[in-house]
XYZ file of C-alpha atoms in Angstrom:
508
model
C 0.000 0.000 0.000
C 1.475 3.360 -1.072
C 1.150 5.675 1.947
C 2.926 8.753 0.601
C -0.243 10.844 0.782
C -0.410 10.337 4.555
C 3.207 11.230 5.296
C 3.513 12.852 8.730
C 0.220 11.384 9.965
C -0.492 8.488 12.290
C -1.634 5.368 10.432
C -3.711 2.740 12.220
C -3.832 -0.766 10.733
C -6.836 -2.787 11.899
C -7.194 -6.530 11.259
C -10.914 -7.245 11.388
C -10.674 -11.018 10.954
C -7.487 -12.945 11.698
C -6.975 -16.621 10.914
C -5.228 -18.827 13.413
C -1.470 -18.695 13.030
C -1.580 -15.455 11.036
C 1.752 -13.629 10.841
C 0.302 -10.311 9.747
C 1.854 -8.374 12.630
C 5.385 -9.653 12.091
C 5.163 -9.333 8.301
C 3.921 -5.751 8.299
C 6.594 -3.102 7.827
C 7.074 0.443 6.640
C 9.620 0.911 3.861
C 10.720 3.372 1.197
C 10.513 0.585 -1.413
C 8.058 -2.098 -2.355
C 9.195 -5.554 -1.282
C 11.227 -7.400 -3.940
C 11.230 -4.264 -6.079
C 14.470 -5.353 -7.751
C 12.639 -8.355 -9.237
C 9.739 -6.402 -10.743
C 9.334 -6.939 -14.526
C 12.030 -9.631 -14.446
C 9.753 -12.506 -13.400
C 9.634 -15.721 -15.427
C 6.101 -15.253 -16.755
C 6.032 -11.453 -16.913
C 4.539 -10.253 -20.244
C 7.228 -8.252 -21.995
C 5.117 -5.786 -23.977
C 1.551 -6.425 -22.766
C 0.564 -4.311 -19.786
C 0.383 -6.066 -16.409
C 0.473 -4.509 -12.916
C 3.680 -4.554 -10.878
C 1.868 -6.454 -8.130
C -1.602 -7.860 -7.556
C -4.581 -8.731 -9.705
C -6.009 -6.764 -12.628
C -9.053 -7.152 -14.855
C -11.013 -4.508 -16.810
C -9.207 -1.514 -18.350
C -10.846 1.652 -16.997
C -10.801 5.399 -17.507
C -8.870 5.418 -20.778
C -8.215 9.087 -21.517
C -5.545 11.025 -23.452
C -4.407 14.426 -22.223
C -1.394 16.593 -23.082
C 0.586 13.842 -24.761
C -0.094 11.243 -22.068
C -2.209 8.104 -22.333
C -3.785 7.403 -18.947
C -4.619 3.787 -18.227
C -6.661 2.959 -15.154
C -7.462 -0.631 -14.360
C -9.367 -2.822 -11.956
C -6.781 -3.641 -9.310
C -6.455 -5.748 -6.204
C -3.303 -4.260 -4.657
C -3.183 -6.873 -1.880
C -3.393 -10.217 -3.653
C -3.308 -12.086 -6.949
C -6.988 -13.060 -6.954
C -10.005 -10.839 -7.591
C -11.037 -8.605 -4.668
C -10.575 -5.212 -2.953
C -11.451 -3.510 -6.240
C -9.502 -0.285 -6.664
C -8.479 1.774 -9.684
C -4.807 1.238 -10.472
C -3.137 3.859 -12.654
C -0.377 3.870 -15.271
C 0.762 6.441 -17.840
C 2.539 6.254 -21.193
C 3.442 8.497 -24.107
C 3.448 5.697 -26.686
C 0.887 3.062 -25.524
C 3.728 0.584 -24.932
C 6.101 1.809 -22.214
C 4.101 2.281 -19.013
C 4.981 3.891 -15.691
C 2.786 2.638 -12.882
C 1.612 5.292 -10.420
C -0.046 4.923 -7.018
C -3.620 3.615 -7.038
C -5.887 6.484 -8.055
C -9.315 5.616 -6.624
C -9.703 3.521 -3.478
C -12.819 2.092 -1.762
C -14.875 4.334 0.520
C -18.205 4.381 2.356
C -20.029 3.935 -0.982
C -18.265 0.652 -1.665
C -15.453 -0.763 -3.755
C -14.502 0.717 -7.113
C -15.831 -1.086 -10.182
C -15.288 -0.218 -13.855
C -15.872 3.089 -15.599
C -14.440 5.729 -17.905
C -12.812 9.171 -17.974
C -13.026 12.351 -20.053
C -11.451 15.773 -20.319
C -14.044 18.438 -19.457
C -12.626 20.899 -21.972
C -15.372 23.500 -21.422
C -15.451 23.077 -17.631
C -19.149 22.255 -17.879
C -18.913 20.656 -14.447
C -17.565 23.800 -12.824
C -15.059 21.644 -10.959
C -12.155 23.834 -12.069
C -12.729 26.855 -9.820
C -9.816 28.798 -11.299
C -9.950 28.258 -15.067
C -7.123 29.763 -17.094
C -7.955 30.742 -20.675
C -5.670 31.210 -23.655
C -6.000 33.958 -26.259
C -8.643 31.946 -28.122
C -10.775 31.543 -25.031
C -9.972 27.869 -24.551
C -9.469 26.622 -21.004
C -5.846 25.619 -20.467
C -6.431 23.719 -17.207
C -9.675 21.785 -17.680
C -10.649 19.161 -15.104
C -10.271 15.477 -15.899
C -13.403 13.672 -14.736
C -13.855 9.931 -14.252
C -16.955 7.845 -13.582
C -17.068 4.438 -11.938
C -19.495 2.107 -10.217
C -19.542 2.148 -6.433
C -20.774 -1.219 -5.280
C -21.237 -2.933 -1.951
C -21.805 0.160 0.199
C -22.582 -0.469 3.858
C -19.884 -3.113 4.166
C -20.938 -5.055 1.098
C -24.699 -4.911 1.620
C -25.586 -1.906 -0.510
C -26.523 -1.846 -4.219
C -24.405 -0.438 -7.034
C -24.503 3.235 -8.044
C -22.494 5.561 -10.292
C -19.908 7.855 -8.720
C -17.443 10.474 -9.908
C -13.876 11.590 -9.225
C -11.976 14.508 -10.718
C -8.439 15.777 -11.145
C -7.207 19.359 -11.368
C -3.537 18.520 -11.869
C -3.551 16.677 -15.205
C -4.516 13.311 -13.747
C -1.963 12.995 -10.960
C -4.327 13.434 -7.996
C -7.984 12.440 -7.883
C -10.718 13.719 -5.580
C -14.060 12.075 -4.845
C -17.060 14.221 -5.748
C -18.522 15.112 -2.321
C -22.121 14.332 -3.303
C -21.486 10.874 -4.724
C -23.180 8.909 -6.140
C -24.260 11.082 -9.079
C -26.656 8.350 -10.298
C -28.238 6.261 -7.533
C -29.016 2.588 -7.992
C -31.617 2.010 -10.725
C -32.010 -1.698 -11.371
C -30.155 -4.992 -11.104
C -26.392 -4.723 -11.300
C -26.366 -1.446 -13.249
C -22.714 -0.507 -13.693
C -19.708 0.393 -15.878
C -20.520 3.971 -16.984
C -18.919 4.981 -20.296
C -19.089 8.762 -20.782
C -18.350 10.774 -23.927
C -19.067 14.199 -25.418
C -21.677 14.334 -28.179
C -21.266 17.269 -30.542
C -24.543 18.450 -32.048
C -24.584 18.252 -35.841
C -26.743 21.355 -35.960
C -26.443 24.078 -33.373
C -29.969 24.648 -32.050
C -30.858 27.194 -29.350
C -27.196 27.759 -28.660
C -26.681 24.186 -27.482
C -23.502 22.838 -29.049
C -23.349 19.470 -27.402
C -23.864 17.383 -24.289
C -22.456 14.505 -22.330
C -23.725 10.993 -22.954
C -23.350 8.039 -20.597
C -23.780 4.434 -21.731
C -24.664 2.256 -18.739
C -25.255 -1.449 -18.274
C -28.633 -2.010 -16.628
C -29.577 -5.669 -16.159
C -29.651 -9.017 -18.013
C -28.836 -8.049 -21.650
C -30.109 -4.476 -21.452
C -28.318 -1.126 -21.483
C -29.403 2.525 -21.434
C -28.171 5.974 -22.442
C -28.221 9.047 -20.203
C -27.451 12.690 -20.996
C -26.095 15.620 -19.007
C -25.046 19.193 -19.566
C -22.653 19.320 -16.634
C -21.519 15.727 -15.858
C -23.352 15.908 -12.523
C -27.107 15.816 -13.225
C -28.135 12.976 -15.525
C -31.385 11.919 -17.192
C -32.226 8.737 -19.053
C -32.850 9.219 -22.787
C -32.804 5.809 -24.478
C -32.918 2.045 -23.886
C -30.749 -0.435 -25.791
C -32.046 -3.956 -25.320
C -31.177 -7.545 -26.208
C -27.459 -7.025 -26.814
C -26.633 -10.682 -26.365
C -24.178 -9.761 -23.615
C -23.829 -7.823 -20.395
C -21.554 -5.288 -18.676
C -18.864 -2.882 -19.914
C -20.559 -0.772 -22.614
C -18.763 1.518 -25.025
C -20.172 3.750 -27.742
C -18.434 5.676 -30.514
C -18.837 7.025 -34.047
C -16.590 5.922 -36.929
C -16.386 6.698 -40.646
C -17.083 3.809 -43.019
C -14.002 3.058 -45.146
C -12.531 6.378 -44.020
C -15.383 8.466 -45.486
C -16.172 11.172 -42.920
C -19.449 11.909 -44.716
C -20.606 8.330 -44.170
C -20.438 7.398 -40.490
C -22.072 4.902 -38.176
C -22.258 4.511 -34.401
C -20.999 1.380 -32.702
C -22.507 0.200 -29.415
C -20.248 -2.335 -27.716
C -20.783 -4.846 -24.891
C -18.540 -6.742 -22.492
C -17.998 -9.923 -24.522
C -17.311 -8.126 -27.805
C -20.841 -8.198 -29.220
C -21.636 -4.937 -30.968
C -24.457 -3.110 -32.758
C -24.133 -0.752 -35.718
C -26.591 2.095 -36.076
C -27.237 5.814 -35.958
C -27.463 8.236 -33.042
C -28.979 11.725 -33.007
C -28.112 12.656 -29.448
C -31.350 11.199 -28.129
C -32.010 7.793 -29.679
C -29.709 5.037 -30.876
C -31.314 3.256 -33.846
C -29.932 -0.172 -34.604
C -29.184 -1.032 -38.244
C -27.471 -4.364 -37.654
C -26.202 -6.766 -35.013
C -25.354 -7.924 -32.537
C -22.221 -9.031 -34.358
C -19.181 -10.760 -32.865
C -15.945 -8.779 -32.748
C -14.448 -11.522 -30.603
C -14.997 -15.236 -30.767
C -14.240 -16.405 -27.259
C -10.764 -16.900 -25.886
C -9.044 -14.602 -23.435
C -10.596 -11.283 -24.375
C -13.177 -9.336 -22.351
C -14.330 -5.915 -21.078
C -12.632 -3.809 -23.778
C -12.721 -0.023 -23.662
C -11.669 2.721 -26.070
C -9.800 5.965 -25.391
C -11.511 9.309 -25.085
C -10.043 12.620 -26.218
C -7.647 11.261 -28.846
C -6.815 14.414 -30.880
C -8.598 14.897 -34.197
C -5.178 15.102 -35.845
C -4.693 11.456 -34.829
C -8.301 10.402 -35.362
C -7.952 6.792 -34.217
C -10.307 4.812 -32.010
C -7.810 3.023 -29.735
C -8.865 0.095 -27.549
C -7.484 -2.087 -24.776
C -9.035 -5.360 -23.624
C -8.502 -7.585 -20.598
C -6.954 -10.942 -21.547
C -9.166 -12.777 -19.058
C -8.371 -16.190 -17.654
C -4.620 -16.261 -18.185
C -2.379 -18.360 -15.937
C 0.828 -17.032 -14.337
C 2.137 -19.728 -11.947
C 3.930 -18.419 -8.878
C 3.901 -14.802 -10.026
C 3.260 -11.791 -7.749
C 0.867 -10.380 -10.376
C -2.104 -11.839 -12.231
C -3.692 -11.082 -15.638
C -2.649 -8.804 -18.503
C -4.127 -6.637 -21.258
C -4.077 -7.104 -25.011
C -1.837 -5.022 -27.222
C -3.465 -1.668 -27.968
C -5.721 -1.884 -31.015
C -7.123 0.476 -33.621
C -10.786 0.124 -34.644
C -12.272 1.041 -38.018
C -15.470 0.315 -39.953
C -15.316 -1.441 -43.298
C -17.967 -2.188 -45.917
C -17.942 -5.953 -46.561
C -20.098 -8.300 -48.663
C -21.967 -9.036 -45.415
C -22.490 -5.346 -44.600
C -20.645 -2.818 -42.440
C -18.381 -4.520 -39.936
C -15.847 -3.537 -37.287
C -12.167 -4.176 -38.044
C -9.586 -4.540 -35.261
C -5.836 -4.224 -35.841
C -2.769 -3.601 -33.645
C -1.761 0.048 -33.387
C 1.157 1.112 -35.546
C 3.242 1.929 -32.444
C 3.769 -1.810 -31.916
C 6.043 -1.857 -34.967
C 8.519 0.348 -33.091
C 9.435 -2.734 -31.012
C 10.516 -4.672 -34.087
C 14.171 -5.637 -34.276
C 15.698 -5.006 -37.695
C 16.650 -7.776 -40.136
C 13.507 -9.947 -40.003
C 13.467 -13.593 -41.033
C 11.707 -13.959 -44.399
C 10.517 -17.061 -46.198
C 8.791 -17.661 -49.526
C 7.704 -21.232 -50.268
C 6.019 -22.734 -53.335
C 4.366 -26.032 -52.562
C 3.777 -28.993 -54.870
C 1.487 -30.897 -52.554
C 3.833 -33.457 -51.047
C 6.192 -31.425 -48.840
C 6.756 -32.364 -45.247
C 5.808 -29.608 -42.738
C 7.817 -26.437 -43.326
C 9.788 -24.967 -40.445
C 10.602 -21.275 -40.421
C 14.340 -21.232 -39.652
C 16.563 -19.038 -37.488
C 13.945 -17.918 -34.971
C 15.057 -16.586 -31.602
C 13.193 -15.787 -28.408
C 9.509 -15.614 -27.577
C 8.584 -12.067 -28.584
C 7.527 -12.286 -32.206
C 5.478 -10.357 -34.757
C 4.786 -12.646 -37.737
C 3.016 -11.767 -40.987
C 1.783 -14.585 -43.244
C 0.300 -14.455 -46.722
C -1.234 -17.762 -47.862
C -2.083 -18.353 -51.524
C -4.804 -20.999 -51.728
C -5.350 -23.597 -54.406
C -8.366 -23.135 -56.644
C -10.209 -26.301 -55.665
C -13.719 -27.281 -54.606
C -12.755 -29.975 -52.136
C -15.281 -30.728 -49.382
C -12.849 -32.795 -47.365
C -13.146 -31.371 -43.839
C -9.880 -33.034 -42.817
C -7.878 -30.724 -45.064
C -6.470 -27.816 -43.114
C -3.659 -25.309 -43.170
C -1.964 -25.408 -39.787
C 0.387 -23.034 -37.998
C 2.001 -24.369 -34.842
C 3.709 -21.910 -32.535
C 4.833 -22.486 -28.937
C 2.481 -25.443 -28.674
C -0.511 -23.436 -29.926
C -2.204 -24.459 -33.190
C -4.006 -22.185 -35.659
C -5.983 -24.062 -38.337
C -7.716 -22.771 -41.457
C -10.338 -24.906 -43.226
C -10.822 -23.703 -46.775
C -13.876 -25.833 -47.515
C -15.939 -24.110 -44.791
C -14.023 -20.809 -44.586
C -13.243 -20.951 -40.880
C -10.152 -20.298 -38.815
C -9.592 -21.826 -35.396
C -7.087 -21.256 -32.623
C -7.075 -23.758 -29.756
C -10.835 -24.363 -29.959
C -11.785 -20.743 -30.711
C -13.455 -20.632 -34.128
C -14.365 -17.748 -36.421
C -15.501 -17.328 -40.049
C -12.783 -16.219 -42.471
C -13.331 -15.828 -46.216
C -10.366 -15.569 -48.616
C -9.880 -12.350 -50.549
C -8.795 -13.001 -54.147
C -7.757 -16.511 -53.146
C -5.523 -15.307 -50.304
C -5.667 -15.080 -46.547
C -3.471 -12.920 -44.331
C -2.618 -13.864 -40.766
C -0.628 -11.790 -38.299
C 0.507 -13.391 -35.026
C 1.881 -11.440 -32.069
C 3.426 -13.587 -29.337
C 4.564 -12.681 -25.839
C 5.712 -14.908 -22.982
C 2.188 -15.955 -22.044
C -0.013 -15.017 -24.998
C -0.614 -15.087 -28.724
C -2.895 -12.664 -30.558
C -4.079 -13.378 -34.081
C -5.353 -10.818 -36.604
C -6.609 -12.247 -39.909
C -7.337 -10.501 -43.212
C -6.260 -7.068 -41.964
C -8.267 -7.285 -38.755
C -11.559 -8.706 -39.989
C -11.024 -11.508 -37.436
C -9.064 -11.324 -34.195
C -8.579 -13.947 -31.488
C -6.556 -13.608 -28.269
C -5.243 -16.598 -26.323
C -3.235 -16.898 -23.101
C -1.045 -19.915 -22.426
C 1.809 -21.022 -20.205
C 4.963 -21.470 -22.246
C 7.548 -23.722 -20.590
C 10.259 -21.959 -22.646
C 12.395 -25.075 -22.490
C 12.729 -25.382 -26.267
C 13.801 -22.797 -28.846
C 11.226 -20.775 -30.727
C 9.652 -22.630 -33.626
C 6.937 -22.001 -36.194
C 5.754 -24.898 -38.361
C 3.433 -24.745 -41.384
C 1.696 -27.983 -42.337
C -1.367 -29.385 -44.093
C -0.468 -28.279 -47.576
C -3.315 -29.898 -49.555
C -5.173 -26.600 -50.043
C -2.089 -24.408 -50.134
C -0.337 -23.232 -53.299
C 2.360 -21.139 -51.642
C 2.981 -18.877 -48.701
C 5.181 -16.017 -47.575
C 6.257 -15.234 -44.029
C 8.018 -12.298 -42.409
C 9.062 -12.753 -38.782
C 10.207 -9.883 -36.575
C 11.683 -10.288 -33.131
C 10.283 -7.733 -30.693
C 12.048 -5.895 -27.903
C 10.860 -5.941 -24.304
C 9.445 -2.662 -22.998
C 11.009 -3.242 -19.566
C 14.568 -2.315 -18.665
C 16.586 -5.491 -18.309
């Protein structure tokens, strides 16, 4: 527990329930350093470029907001153990989405309960009035706007109270966070309502001087969500229901151009398991045009959230997701996030669909001089090994040229084996599968593209430029050298591979 904020004060530690033989008194100490700090980021199963907390458990990414060149990443955090519990908002910052500096926990439990998931925004116009001393530049823009975050308080009254939506704010660029004194801002409504996602909606037409408003997407109960609006981030009213999502929890909502055309946009409404709707939104009502569709197909991928306040000059919709269910034997931390991803909308033969690809910053970790391979197959080759691979941190790009055949033999597959994980493509039914996780994948001009990103305990697959993505955690014994094997050549004419080694983001 970081106690810097209480320096000079008396701190009382109270053990409410103590098991027989507990050593809590003798093991408690005050120190200028975290225990075993010299081992942090050097552990055997520490992800080397996927975010994981220094210590403790993490799950959902929270409060993703960009401000003054800094990406803020908050996350569900148990600071005191490697299993779920004591939910708190951890905090880390980065200027490139890859190299993270972990800061003290930002939001800790209080009388309203523990701290569940939520989001954050920059209140550029100080609509909340929380910045009492706004400083304006020559253009009238506020130079020191408050950062405001929303989260679900749950288990008030020592775990007996219902969930409600609360608010914190920062007046020093996200370093220090204060609880809003009249929390919660939205009392309990129904069921397990939680996970507020807040964003600014700019009016397309300026009517009666109103240029925009705040919108909150909130999970309600079962498979139902709702939208709320506010002019000041404090007083909220319900404006719209969104029902039958096919999932629960962790909503997100954002507008994207279709195929990059800013005059042709759609809104995406997103749920916890990666189901999403495509539709239109006029500031009052979300009208569904299609879905729910699957952006994810199972595996270790849940509770994704996108960044707010990415500058228009960048224009990307950047997302992190929790790689749920991973195993990290004997480690002082538990769970990790995916690589950061960029989301776009693409017109496909099936309609408008979401496309998910790694952000371009990931390429900055590539080591020069990649291994390349180009193989023409005649149908009788033994499995092909990609030679001269080193290490576990890999970024691999494949291009498979398929044979023009109408075979219905379901046993024919194209297989990629990497660190004991198998990816299989079945041409006859146009599906790709990774360790039991299956998704549809249709060739484009007789070709399929597959990109694999591997870390010590995970592999992420992006197929056909992000039309399919699957994330998988695994425990790699690391007792054998890196190897990638291509087999099952019956439906394969030729293939090309480019393999980059990646650098660790931690100082070694």
